[in-house]
PDB file of C-alpha atoms in Angstrom:
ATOM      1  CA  UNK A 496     162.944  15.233  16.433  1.00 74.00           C
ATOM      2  CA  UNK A 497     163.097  11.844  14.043  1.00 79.00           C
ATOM      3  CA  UNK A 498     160.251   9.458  15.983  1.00 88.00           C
ATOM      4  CA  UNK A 499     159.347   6.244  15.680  1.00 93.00           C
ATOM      5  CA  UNK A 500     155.763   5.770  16.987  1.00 94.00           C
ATOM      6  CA  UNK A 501     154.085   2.386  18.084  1.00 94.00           C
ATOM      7  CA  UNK A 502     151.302   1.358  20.430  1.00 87.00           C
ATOM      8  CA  UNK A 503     152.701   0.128  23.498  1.00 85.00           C
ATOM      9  CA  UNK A 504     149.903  -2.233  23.886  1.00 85.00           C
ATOM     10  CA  UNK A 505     149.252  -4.620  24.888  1.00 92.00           C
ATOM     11  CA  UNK A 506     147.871  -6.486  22.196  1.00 96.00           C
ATOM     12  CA  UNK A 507     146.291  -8.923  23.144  1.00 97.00           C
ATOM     13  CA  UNK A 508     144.782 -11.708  20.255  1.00 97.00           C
ATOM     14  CA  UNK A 509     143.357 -15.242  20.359  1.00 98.00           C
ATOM     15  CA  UNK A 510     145.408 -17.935  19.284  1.00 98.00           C
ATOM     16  CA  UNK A 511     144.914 -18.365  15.585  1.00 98.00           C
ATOM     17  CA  UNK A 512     144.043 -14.470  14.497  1.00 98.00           C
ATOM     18  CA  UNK A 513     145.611 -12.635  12.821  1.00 97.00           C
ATOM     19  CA  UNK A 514     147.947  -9.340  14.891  1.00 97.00           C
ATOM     20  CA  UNK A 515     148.200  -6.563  13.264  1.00 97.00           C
ATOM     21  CA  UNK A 516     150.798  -4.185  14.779  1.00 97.00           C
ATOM     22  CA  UNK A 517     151.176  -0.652  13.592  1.00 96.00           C
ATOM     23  CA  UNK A 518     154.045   1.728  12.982  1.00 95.00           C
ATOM     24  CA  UNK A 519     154.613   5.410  11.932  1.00 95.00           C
ATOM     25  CA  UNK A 520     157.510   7.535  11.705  1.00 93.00           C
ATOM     26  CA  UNK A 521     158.790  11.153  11.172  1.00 90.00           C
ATOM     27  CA  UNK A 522     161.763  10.941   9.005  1.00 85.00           C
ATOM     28  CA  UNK A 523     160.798  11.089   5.141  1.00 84.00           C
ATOM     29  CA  UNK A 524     164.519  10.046   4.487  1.00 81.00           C
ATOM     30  CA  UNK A 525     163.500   6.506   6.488  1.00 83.00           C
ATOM     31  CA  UNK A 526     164.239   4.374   3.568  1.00 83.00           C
ATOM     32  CA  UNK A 527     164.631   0.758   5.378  1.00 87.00           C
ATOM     33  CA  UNK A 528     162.344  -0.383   8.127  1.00 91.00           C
ATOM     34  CA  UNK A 529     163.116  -3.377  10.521  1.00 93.00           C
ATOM     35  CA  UNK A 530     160.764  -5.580  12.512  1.00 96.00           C
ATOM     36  CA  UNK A 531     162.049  -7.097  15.292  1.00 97.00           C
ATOM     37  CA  UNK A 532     160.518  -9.645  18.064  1.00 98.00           C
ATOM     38  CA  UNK A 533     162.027  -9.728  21.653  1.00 98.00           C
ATOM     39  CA  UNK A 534     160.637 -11.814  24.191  1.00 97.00           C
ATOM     40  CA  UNK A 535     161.187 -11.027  28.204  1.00 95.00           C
ATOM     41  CA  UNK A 536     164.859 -11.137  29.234  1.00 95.00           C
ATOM     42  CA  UNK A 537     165.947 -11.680  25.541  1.00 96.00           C
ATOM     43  CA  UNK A 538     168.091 -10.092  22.931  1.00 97.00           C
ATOM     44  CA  UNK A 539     166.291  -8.619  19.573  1.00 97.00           C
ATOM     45  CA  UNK A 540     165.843 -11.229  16.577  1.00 96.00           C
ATOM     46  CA  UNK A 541     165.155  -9.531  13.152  1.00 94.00           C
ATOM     47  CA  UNK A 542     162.253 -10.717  11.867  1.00 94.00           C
ATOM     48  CA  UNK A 543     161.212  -8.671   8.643  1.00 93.00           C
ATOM     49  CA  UNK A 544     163.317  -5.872   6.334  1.00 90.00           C
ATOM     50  CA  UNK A 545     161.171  -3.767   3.781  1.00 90.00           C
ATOM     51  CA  UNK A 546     162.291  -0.747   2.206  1.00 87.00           C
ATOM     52  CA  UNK A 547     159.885  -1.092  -1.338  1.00 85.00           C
ATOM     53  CA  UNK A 548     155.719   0.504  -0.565  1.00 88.00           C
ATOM     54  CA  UNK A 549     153.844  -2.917  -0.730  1.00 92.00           C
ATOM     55  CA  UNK A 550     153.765  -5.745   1.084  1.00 93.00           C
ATOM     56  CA  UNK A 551     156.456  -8.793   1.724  1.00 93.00           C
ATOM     57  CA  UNK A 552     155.715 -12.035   2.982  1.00 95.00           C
ATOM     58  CA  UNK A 553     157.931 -14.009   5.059  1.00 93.00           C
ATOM     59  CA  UNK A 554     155.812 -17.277   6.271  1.00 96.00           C
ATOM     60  CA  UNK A 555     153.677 -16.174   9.060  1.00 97.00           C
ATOM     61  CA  UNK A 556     154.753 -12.837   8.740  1.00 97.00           C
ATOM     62  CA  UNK A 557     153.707 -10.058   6.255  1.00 97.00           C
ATOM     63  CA  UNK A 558     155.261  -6.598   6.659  1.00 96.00           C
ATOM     64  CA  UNK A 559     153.735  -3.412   4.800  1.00 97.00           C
ATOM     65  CA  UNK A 560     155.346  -0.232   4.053  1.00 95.00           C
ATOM     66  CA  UNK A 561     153.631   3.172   2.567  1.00 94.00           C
ATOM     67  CA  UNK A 562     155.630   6.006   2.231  1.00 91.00           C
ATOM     68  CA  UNK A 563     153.484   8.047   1.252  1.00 93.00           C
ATOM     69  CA  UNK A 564     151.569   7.864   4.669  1.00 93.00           C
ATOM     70  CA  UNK A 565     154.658   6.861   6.701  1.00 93.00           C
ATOM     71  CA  UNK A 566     153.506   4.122   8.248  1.00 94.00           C
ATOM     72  CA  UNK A 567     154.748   0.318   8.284  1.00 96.00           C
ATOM     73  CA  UNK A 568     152.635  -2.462  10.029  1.00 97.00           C
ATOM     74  CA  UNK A 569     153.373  -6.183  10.437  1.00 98.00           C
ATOM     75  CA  UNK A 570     150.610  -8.920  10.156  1.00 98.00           C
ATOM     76  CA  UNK A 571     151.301 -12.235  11.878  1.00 98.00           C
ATOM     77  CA  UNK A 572     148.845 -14.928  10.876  1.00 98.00           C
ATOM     78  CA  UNK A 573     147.906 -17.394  12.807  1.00 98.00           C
ATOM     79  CA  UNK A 574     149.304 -16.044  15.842  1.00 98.00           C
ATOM     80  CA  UNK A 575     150.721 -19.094  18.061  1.00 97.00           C
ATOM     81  CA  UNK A 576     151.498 -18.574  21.944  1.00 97.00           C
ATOM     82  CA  UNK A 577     154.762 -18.876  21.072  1.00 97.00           C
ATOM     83  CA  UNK A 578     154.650 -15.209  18.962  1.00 98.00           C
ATOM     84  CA  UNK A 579     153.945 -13.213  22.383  1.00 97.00           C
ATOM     85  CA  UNK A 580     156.658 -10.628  22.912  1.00 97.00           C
ATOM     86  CA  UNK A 581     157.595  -6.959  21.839  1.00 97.00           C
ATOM     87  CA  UNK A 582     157.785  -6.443  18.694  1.00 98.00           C
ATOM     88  CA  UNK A 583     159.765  -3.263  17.943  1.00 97.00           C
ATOM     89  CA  UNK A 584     160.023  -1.402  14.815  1.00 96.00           C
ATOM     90  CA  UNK A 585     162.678   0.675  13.486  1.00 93.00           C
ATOM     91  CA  UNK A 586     163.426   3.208  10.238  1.00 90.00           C
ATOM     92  CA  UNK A 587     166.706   3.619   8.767  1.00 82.00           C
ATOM     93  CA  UNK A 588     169.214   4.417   6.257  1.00 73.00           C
ATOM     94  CA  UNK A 589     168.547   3.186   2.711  1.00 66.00           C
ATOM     95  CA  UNK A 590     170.299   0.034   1.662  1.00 61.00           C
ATOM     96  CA  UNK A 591     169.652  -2.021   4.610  1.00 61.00           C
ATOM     97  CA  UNK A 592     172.475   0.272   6.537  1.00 66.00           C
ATOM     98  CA  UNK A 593     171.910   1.057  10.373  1.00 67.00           C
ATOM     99  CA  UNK A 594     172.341   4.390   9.389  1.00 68.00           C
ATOM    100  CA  UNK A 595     170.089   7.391  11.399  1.00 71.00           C
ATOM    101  CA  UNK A 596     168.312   3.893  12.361  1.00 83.00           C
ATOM    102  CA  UNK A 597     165.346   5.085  14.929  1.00 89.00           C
ATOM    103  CA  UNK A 598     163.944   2.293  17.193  1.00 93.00           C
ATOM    104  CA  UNK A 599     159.951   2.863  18.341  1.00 95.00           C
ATOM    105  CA  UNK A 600     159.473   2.035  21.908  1.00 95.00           C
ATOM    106  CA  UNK A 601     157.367  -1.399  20.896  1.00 96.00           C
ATOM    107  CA  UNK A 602     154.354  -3.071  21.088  1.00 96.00           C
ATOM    108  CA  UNK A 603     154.080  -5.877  23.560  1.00 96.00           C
ATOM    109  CA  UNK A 604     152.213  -8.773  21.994  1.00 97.00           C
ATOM    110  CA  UNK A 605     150.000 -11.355  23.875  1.00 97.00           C
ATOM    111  CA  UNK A 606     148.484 -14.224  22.257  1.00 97.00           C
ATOM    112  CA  UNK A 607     146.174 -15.784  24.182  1.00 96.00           C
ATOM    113  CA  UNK A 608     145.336 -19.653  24.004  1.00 95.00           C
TER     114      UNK A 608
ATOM    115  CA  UNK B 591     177.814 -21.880  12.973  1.00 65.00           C
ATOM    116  CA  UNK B 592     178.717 -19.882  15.823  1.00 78.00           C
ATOM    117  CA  UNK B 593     176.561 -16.941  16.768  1.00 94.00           C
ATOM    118  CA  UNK B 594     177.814 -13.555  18.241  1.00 97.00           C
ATOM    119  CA  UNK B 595     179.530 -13.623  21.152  1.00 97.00           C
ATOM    120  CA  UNK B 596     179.920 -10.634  23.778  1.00 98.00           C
ATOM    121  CA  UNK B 597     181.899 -10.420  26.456  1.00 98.00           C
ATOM    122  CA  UNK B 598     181.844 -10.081  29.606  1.00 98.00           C
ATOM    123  CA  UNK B 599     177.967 -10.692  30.029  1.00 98.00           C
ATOM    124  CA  UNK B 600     178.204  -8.551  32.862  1.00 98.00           C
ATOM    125  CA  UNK B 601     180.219  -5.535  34.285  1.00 97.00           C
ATOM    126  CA  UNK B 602     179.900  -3.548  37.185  1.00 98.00           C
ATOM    127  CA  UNK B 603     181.986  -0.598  37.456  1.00 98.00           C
ATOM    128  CA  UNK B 604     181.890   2.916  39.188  1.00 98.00           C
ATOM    129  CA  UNK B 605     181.303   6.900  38.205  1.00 98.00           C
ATOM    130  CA  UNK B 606     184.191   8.494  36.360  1.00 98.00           C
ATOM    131  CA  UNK B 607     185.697   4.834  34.852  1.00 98.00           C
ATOM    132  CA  UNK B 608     185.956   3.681  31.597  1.00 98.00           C
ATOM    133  CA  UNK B 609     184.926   0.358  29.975  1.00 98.00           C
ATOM    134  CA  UNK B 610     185.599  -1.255  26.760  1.00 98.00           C
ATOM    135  CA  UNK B 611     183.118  -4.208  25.654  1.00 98.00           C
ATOM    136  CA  UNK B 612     183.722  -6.816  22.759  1.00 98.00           C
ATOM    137  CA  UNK B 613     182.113  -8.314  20.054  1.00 98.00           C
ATOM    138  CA  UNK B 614     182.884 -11.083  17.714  1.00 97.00           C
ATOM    139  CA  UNK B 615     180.502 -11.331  15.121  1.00 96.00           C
ATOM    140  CA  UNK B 616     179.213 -14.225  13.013  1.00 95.00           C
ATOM    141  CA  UNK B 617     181.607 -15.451  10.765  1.00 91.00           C
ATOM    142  CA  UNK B 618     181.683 -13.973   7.585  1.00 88.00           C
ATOM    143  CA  UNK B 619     179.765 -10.771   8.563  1.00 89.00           C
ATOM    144  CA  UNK B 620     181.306  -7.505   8.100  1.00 88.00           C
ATOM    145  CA  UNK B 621     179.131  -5.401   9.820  1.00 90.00           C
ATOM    146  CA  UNK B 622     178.718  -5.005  13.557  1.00 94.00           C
ATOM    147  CA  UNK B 623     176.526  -2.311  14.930  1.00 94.00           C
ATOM    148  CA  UNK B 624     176.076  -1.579  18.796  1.00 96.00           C
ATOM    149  CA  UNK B 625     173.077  -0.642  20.986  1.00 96.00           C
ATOM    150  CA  UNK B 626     171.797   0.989  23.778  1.00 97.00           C
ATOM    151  CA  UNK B 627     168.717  -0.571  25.632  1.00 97.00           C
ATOM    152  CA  UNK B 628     167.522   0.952  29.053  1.00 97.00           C
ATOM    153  CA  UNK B 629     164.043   0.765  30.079  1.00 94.00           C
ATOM    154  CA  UNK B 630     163.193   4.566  29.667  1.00 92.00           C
ATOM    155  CA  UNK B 631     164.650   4.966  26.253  1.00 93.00           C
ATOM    156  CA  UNK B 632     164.085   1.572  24.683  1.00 94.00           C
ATOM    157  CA  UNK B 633     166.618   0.264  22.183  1.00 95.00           C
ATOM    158  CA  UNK B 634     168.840   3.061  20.605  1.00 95.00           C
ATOM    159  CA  UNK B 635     171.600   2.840  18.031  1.00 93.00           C
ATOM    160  CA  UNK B 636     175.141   3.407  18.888  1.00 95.00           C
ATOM    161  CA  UNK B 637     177.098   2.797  16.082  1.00 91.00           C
ATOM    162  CA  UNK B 638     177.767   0.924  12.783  1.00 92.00           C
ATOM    163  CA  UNK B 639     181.279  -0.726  11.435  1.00 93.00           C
ATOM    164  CA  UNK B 640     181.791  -1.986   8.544  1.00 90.00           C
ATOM    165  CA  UNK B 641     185.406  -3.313   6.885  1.00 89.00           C
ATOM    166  CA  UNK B 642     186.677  -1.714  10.393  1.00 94.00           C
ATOM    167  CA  UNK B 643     185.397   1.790   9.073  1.00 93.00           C
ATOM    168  CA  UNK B 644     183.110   3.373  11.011  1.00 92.00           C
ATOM    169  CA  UNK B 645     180.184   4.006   8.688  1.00 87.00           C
ATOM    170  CA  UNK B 646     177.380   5.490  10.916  1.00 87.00           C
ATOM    171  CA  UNK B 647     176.704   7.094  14.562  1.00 89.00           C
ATOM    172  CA  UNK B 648     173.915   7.364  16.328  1.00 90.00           C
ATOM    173  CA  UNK B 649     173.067  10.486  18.804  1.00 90.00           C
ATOM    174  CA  UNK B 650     175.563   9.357  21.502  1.00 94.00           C
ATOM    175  CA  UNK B 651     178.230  11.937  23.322  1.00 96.00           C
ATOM    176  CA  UNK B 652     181.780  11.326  22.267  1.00 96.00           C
ATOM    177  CA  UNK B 653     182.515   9.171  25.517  1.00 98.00           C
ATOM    178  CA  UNK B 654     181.527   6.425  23.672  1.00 98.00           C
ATOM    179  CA  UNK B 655     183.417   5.862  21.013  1.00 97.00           C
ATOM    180  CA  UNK B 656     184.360   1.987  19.138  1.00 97.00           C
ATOM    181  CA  UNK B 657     186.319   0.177  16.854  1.00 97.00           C
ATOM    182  CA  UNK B 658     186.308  -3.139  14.600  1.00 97.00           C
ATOM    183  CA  UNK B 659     189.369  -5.266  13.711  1.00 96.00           C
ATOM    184  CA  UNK B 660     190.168  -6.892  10.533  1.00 94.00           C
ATOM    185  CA  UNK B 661     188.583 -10.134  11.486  1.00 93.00           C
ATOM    186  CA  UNK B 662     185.726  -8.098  12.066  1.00 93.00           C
ATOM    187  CA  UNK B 663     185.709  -8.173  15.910  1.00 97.00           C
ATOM    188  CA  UNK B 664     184.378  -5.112  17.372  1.00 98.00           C
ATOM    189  CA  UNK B 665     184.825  -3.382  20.781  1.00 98.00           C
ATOM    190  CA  UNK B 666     183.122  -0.426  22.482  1.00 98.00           C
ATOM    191  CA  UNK B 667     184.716   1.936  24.549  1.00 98.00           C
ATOM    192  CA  UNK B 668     183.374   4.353  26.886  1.00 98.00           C
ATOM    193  CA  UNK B 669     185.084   6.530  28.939  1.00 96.00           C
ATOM    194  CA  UNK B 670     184.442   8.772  32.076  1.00 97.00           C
ATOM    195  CA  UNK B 671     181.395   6.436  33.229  1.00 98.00           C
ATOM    196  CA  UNK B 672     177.875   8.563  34.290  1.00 98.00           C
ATOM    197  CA  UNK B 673     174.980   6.499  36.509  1.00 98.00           C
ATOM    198  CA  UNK B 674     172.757   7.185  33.145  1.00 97.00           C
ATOM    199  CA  UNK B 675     175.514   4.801  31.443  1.00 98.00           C
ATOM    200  CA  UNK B 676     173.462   1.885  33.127  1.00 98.00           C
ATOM    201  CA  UNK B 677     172.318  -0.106  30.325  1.00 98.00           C
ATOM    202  CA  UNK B 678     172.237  -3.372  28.286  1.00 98.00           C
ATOM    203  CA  UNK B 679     174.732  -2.818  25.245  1.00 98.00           C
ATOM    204  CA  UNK B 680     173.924  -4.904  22.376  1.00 98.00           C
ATOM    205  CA  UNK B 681     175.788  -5.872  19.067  1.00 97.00           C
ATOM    206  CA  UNK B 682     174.979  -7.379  16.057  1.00 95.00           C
ATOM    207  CA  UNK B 683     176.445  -8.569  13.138  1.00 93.00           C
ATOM    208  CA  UNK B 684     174.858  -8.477   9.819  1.00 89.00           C
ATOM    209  CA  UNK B 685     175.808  -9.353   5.941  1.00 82.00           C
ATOM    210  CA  UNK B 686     175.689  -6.338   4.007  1.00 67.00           C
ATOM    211  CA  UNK B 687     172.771  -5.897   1.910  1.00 64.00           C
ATOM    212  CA  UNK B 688     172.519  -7.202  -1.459  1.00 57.00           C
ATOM    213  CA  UNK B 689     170.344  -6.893  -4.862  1.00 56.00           C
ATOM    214  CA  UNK B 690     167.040  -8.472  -4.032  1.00 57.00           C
ATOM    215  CA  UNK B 691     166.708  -6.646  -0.573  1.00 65.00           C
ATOM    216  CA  UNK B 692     167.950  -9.772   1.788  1.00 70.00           C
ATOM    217  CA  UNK B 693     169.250  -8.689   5.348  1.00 80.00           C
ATOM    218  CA  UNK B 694     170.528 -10.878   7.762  1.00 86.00           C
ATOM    219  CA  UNK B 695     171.060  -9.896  11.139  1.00 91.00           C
ATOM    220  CA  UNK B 696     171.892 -11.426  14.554  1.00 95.00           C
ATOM    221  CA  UNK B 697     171.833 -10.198  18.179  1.00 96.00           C
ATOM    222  CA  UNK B 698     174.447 -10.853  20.542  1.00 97.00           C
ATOM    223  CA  UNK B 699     173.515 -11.922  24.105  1.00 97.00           C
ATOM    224  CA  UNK B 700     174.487  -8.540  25.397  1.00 98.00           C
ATOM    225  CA  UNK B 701     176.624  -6.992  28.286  1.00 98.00           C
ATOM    226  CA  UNK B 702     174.659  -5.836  31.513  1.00 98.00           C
ATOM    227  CA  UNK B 703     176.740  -2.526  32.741  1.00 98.00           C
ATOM    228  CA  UNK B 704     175.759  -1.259  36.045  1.00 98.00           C
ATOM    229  CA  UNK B 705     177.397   2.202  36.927  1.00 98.00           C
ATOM    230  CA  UNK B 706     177.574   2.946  40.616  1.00 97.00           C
TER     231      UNK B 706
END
């Protein structure tokens, strides 16, 4: 069974640290990984796409992929009030396609003032 | 520009129907992929079109089934409603992925189907 696995949480962080939320997953042929924030009541926004080991940087946001170890994580710096929600990961095909695309169950985020 | 649009925001329908959702995506995306999000299963991935082709399915019976037009409009379909059917169904439109690794995706506002 492919899995996505992430700490429900929640998380919770003072305002101004950094999160670090954590993902690993079962499918070696995962070749693109999504981050995606959803507050309460809210559809999904896409936040970060990685599919290259190493880190990318997007602003606030730095996602981090190993293959190797099968895990992806995202840092948010300077976590604002404003960045509490779910953040759920997913793994898919290669190429950015939705392809076998696996969503983890999410990590509820709470940044704290 | 105009985001994606689904409609109707919400259905209610009963055991044994069918019910076909649309999707118009953001202009100039070719891709539209639909989800499943309940509250025991999380989000889960329907299906993908692209070009109207379908190019990938998720683990979903064949009762749900879907389609995209040549202006890239999508609908689902799904036939011979179950209570477990409940559900927000989500699409999203994205640009297909180019050298350099950009992705841009957006979330439509949903469909709330309750099954009774």
């Amino acid at each position: 069974q492919k899995e996505v696995e992430q700490n429900s949480g929640p998380l919770s962080v003072p305002e101004g640290a950094i999160a670090s939320l954590n993902c690993t997953y079962s499918d070696r042929g995962s070749q693109s990984f999504f981050w995606y924030r959803q507050y309460s009541g809210k559809s999904p926004e896409l936040i970060m796409f990685i599919y290259s080991n190493g880190d990318k940087e997007d602003g606030r946001f730095t996602a981090q992929l190993n293959k190797a170890s099968q895990y992806v994580s995202l840092l948010i710096r300077d976590s604002q009030p404003s960045d509490s929600a779910t953040y759920l990961c997913a793994g898919g095909a290669p190429g950015g396609s939705q392809g076998n695309l696996i969503f983890g169950k999410g990590t509820k985020l709470s940044v704290k003032p | 520009k105009a985001g994606v649009t689904q409609t109707p925001r919400y259905l209610i329908k009963t055991r044994g129907q069918q019910v076909t959702l649309s999707c118009s995506p953001i202009s100039g995306h070719r891709s539209v992929s639909w989800y499943q999000q309940t509250p025991g299963q999380g989000l889960q991935f329907l299906f993908e079109y692209f070009s109207e082709t379908q190019r990938n399915k998720g683990n979903f019976p064949g009762r749900f089934s879907g389609r995209q037009f040549s202006n890239s409009r999508s609908e689902m379909n799904v036939s011979t409603l179950e209570l477990g059917d409940s559900a927000l169904y989500l699409c999203a439109s994205s640009l297909e992925v180019v050298a350099g690794g950009s992705y841009e995706q957006y979330f439509g506002p949903g469909t709330r189907l309750t099954v009774t």
